[in-house]
PDB file of C-alpha atoms in Angstrom:
ATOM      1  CA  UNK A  22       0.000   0.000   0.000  1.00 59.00           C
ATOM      2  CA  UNK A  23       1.949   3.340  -0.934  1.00 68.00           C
ATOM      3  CA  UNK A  24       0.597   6.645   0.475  1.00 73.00           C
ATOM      4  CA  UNK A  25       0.601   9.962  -1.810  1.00 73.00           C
ATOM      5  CA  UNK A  26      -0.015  13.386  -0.912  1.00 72.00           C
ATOM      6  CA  UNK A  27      -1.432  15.877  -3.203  1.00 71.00           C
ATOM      7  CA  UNK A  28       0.419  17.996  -4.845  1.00 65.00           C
ATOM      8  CA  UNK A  29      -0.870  21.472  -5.747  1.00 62.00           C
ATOM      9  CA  UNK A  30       0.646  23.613  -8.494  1.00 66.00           C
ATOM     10  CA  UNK A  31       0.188  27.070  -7.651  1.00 63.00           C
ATOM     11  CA  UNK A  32       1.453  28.246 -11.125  1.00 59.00           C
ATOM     12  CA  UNK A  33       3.843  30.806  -9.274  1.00 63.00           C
ATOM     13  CA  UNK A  34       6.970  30.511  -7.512  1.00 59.00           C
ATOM     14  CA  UNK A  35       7.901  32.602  -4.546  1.00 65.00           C
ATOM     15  CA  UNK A  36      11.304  33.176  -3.485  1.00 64.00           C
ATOM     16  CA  UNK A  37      12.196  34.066   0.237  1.00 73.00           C
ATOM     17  CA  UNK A  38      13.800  37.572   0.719  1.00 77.00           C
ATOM     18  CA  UNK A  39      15.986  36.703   3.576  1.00 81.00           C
ATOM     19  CA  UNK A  40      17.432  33.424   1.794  1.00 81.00           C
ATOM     20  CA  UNK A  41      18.524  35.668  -1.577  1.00 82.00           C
ATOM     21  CA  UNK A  42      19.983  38.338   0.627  1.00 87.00           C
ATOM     22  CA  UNK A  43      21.689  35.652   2.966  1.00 88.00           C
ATOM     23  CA  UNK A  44      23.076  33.909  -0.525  1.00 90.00           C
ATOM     24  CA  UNK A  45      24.337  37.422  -1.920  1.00 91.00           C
ATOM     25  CA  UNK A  46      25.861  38.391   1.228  1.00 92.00           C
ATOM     26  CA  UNK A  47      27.638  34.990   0.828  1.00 91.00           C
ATOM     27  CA  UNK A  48      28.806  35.715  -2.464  1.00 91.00           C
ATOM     28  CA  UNK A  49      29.839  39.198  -2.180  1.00 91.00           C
ATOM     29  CA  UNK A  50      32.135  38.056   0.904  1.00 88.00           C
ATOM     30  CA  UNK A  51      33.734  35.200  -1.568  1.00 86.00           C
ATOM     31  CA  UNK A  52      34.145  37.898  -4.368  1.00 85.00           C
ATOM     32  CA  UNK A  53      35.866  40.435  -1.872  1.00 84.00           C
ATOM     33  CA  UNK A  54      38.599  37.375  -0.033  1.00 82.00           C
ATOM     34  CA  UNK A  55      39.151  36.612  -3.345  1.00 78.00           C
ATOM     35  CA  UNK A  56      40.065  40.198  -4.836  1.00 78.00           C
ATOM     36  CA  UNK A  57      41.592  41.211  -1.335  1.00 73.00           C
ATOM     37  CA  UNK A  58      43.519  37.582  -0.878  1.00 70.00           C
ATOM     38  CA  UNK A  59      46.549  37.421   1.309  1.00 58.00           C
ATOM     39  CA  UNK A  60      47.120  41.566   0.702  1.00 58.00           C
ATOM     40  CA  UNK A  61      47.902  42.174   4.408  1.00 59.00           C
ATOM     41  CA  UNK A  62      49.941  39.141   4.735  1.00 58.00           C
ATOM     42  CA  UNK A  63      52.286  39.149   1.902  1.00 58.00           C
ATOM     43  CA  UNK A  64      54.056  42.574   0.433  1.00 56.00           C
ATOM     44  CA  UNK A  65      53.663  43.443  -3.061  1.00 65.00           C
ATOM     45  CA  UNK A  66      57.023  43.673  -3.831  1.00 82.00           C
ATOM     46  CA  UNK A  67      60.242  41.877  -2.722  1.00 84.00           C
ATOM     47  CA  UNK A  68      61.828  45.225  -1.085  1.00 88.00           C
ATOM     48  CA  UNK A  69      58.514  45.517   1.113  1.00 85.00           C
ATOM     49  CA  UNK A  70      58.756  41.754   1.843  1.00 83.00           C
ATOM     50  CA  UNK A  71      62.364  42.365   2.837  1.00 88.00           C
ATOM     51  CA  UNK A  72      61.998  45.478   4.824  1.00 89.00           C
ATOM     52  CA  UNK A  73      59.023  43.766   6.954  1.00 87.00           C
ATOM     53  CA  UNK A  74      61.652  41.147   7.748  1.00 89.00           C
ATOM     54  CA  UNK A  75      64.136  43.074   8.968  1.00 90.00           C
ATOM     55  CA  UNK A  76      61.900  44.813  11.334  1.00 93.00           C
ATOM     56  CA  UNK A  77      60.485  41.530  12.652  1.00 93.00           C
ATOM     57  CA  UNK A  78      63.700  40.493  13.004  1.00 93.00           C
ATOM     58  CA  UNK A  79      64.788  43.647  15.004  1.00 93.00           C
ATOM     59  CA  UNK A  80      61.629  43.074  17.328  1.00 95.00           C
ATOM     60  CA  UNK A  81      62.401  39.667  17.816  1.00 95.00           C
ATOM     61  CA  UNK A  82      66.034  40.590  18.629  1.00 95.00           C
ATOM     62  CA  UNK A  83      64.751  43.538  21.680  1.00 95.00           C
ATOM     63  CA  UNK A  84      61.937  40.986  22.890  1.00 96.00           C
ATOM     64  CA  UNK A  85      64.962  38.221  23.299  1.00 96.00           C
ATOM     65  CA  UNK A  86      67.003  40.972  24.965  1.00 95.00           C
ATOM     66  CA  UNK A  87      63.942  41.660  26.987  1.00 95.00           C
ATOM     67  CA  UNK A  88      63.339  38.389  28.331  1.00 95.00           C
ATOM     68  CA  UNK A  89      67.182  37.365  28.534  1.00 95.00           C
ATOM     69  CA  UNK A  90      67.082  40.430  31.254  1.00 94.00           C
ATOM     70  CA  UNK A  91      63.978  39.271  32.873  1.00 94.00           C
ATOM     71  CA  UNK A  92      65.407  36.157  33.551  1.00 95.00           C
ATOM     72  CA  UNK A  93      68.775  37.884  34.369  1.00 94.00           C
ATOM     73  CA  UNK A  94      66.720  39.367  37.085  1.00 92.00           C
ATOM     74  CA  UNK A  95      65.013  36.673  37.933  1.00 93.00           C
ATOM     75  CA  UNK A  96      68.158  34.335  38.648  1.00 93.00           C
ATOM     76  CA  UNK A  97      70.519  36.814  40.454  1.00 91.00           C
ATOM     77  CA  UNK A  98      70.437  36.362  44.108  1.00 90.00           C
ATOM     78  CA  UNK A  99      68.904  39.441  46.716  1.00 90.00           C
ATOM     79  CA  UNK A 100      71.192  42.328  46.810  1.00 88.00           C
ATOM     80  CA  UNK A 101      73.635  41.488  43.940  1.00 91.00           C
ATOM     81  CA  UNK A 102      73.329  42.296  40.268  1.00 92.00           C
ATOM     82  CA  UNK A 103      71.648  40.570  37.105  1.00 93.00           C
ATOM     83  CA  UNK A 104      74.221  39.395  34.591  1.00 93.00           C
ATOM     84  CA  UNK A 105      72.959  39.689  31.224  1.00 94.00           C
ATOM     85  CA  UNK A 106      75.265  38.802  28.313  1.00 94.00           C
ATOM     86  CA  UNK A 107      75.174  38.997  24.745  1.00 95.00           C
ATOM     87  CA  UNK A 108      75.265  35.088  24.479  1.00 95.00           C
ATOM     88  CA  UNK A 109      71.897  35.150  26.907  1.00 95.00           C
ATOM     89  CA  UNK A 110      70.130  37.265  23.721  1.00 95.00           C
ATOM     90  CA  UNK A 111      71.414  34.685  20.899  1.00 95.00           C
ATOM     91  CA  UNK A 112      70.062  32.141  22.863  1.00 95.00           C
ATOM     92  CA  UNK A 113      66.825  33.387  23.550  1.00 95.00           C
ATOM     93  CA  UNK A 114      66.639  34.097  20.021  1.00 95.00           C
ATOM     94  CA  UNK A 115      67.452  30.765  18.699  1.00 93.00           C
ATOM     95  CA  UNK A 116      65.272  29.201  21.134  1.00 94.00           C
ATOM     96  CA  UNK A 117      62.023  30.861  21.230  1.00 92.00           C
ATOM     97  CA  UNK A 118      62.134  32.888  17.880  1.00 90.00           C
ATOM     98  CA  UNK A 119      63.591  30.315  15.995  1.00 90.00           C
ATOM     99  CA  UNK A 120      66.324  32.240  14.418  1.00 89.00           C
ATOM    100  CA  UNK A 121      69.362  29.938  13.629  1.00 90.00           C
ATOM    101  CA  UNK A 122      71.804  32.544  13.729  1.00 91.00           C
ATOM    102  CA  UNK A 123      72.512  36.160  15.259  1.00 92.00           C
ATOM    103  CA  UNK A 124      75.099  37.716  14.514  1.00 93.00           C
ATOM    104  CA  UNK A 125      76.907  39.150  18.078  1.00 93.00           C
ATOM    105  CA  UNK A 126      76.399  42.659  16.735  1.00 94.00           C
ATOM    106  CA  UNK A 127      72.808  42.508  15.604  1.00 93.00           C
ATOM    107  CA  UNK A 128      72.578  41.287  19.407  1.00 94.00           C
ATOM    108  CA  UNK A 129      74.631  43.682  21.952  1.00 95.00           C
ATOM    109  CA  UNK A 130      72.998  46.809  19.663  1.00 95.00           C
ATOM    110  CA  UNK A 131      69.645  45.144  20.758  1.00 95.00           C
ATOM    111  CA  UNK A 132      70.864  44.440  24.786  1.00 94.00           C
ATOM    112  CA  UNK A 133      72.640  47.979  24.984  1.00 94.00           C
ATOM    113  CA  UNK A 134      69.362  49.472  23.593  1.00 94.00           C
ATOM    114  CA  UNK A 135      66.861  47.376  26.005  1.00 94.00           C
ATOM    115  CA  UNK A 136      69.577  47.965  28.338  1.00 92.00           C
ATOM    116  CA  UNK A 137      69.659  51.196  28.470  1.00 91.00           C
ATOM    117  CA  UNK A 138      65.493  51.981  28.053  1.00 92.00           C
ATOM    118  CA  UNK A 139      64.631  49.770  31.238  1.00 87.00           C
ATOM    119  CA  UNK A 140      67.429  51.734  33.244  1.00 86.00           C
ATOM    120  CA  UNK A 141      69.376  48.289  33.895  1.00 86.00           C
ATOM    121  CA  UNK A 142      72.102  50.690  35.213  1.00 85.00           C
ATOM    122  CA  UNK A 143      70.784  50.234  38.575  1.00 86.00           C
ATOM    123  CA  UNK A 144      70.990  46.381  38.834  1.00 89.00           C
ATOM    124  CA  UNK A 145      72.403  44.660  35.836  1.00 91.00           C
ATOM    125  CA  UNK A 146      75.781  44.227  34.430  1.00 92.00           C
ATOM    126  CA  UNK A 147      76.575  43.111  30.831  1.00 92.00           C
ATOM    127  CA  UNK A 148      78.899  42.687  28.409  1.00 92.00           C
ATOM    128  CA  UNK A 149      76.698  44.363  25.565  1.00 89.00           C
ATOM    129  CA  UNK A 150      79.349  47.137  25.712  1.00 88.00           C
ATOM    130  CA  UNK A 151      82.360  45.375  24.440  1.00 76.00           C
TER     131      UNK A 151
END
């Protein structure tokens, strides 16, 4: 025994407002990723690609100088000074920015300059200025 329902042709088809504009608003987002793709993320040119990596690089370098004096801080003893040294930066570097080398330069000009900004002066001694 099969049961059927009627089926009444109405001669018109309605379409739901809120469904169109929900399917154009769809589309108009997947037109504008695709014309805007990746435009914040990658340069347009290789000199603006470069010069964003250099300045990553020099942020990396202060925040590794940064926490290599934290943790200066953190092991000295009570009442004597925080000895933070050039190789403490590299390593930091390496480690949690994954940078596989640093030139000794590139890192004292980052430790003299974090240094000198977080007045160290008081109770750290390093070797940045060498």
């Amino acid at each position: 025994m099969t049961i059927s329902t009627p089926v009444v042709k109405t001669g018109q088809m309605r379409h739901d407002p809120g469904g169109l504009l929900f399917i154009a608003l769809g589309l108009a987002l997947v037109a504008a990723g695709f014309v805007w793709r990746g435009r914040v993320l990658r340069p347009l040119s290789a000199k603006r690609a470069q010069a964003a990596m250099i300045r990553e690089r020099s942020r990396n370098l202060l925040r590794s100088a940064d926490v290599a004096i934290a943790e200066a801080r953190r092991r000295a003893a009570r009442g004597e000074p925080a000895i933070v040294t050039v190789k403490d930066v590299t390593r930091v570097a390496c480690q949690h920015y994954g940078h596989l080398f640093v030139e000794r330069e590139e890192a004292a000009a980052a430790l003299r300059q974090r240094y000198e900004a977080t007045d160290c002066r008081v109770d750290c001694m390093t070797d940045a200025f060498n």
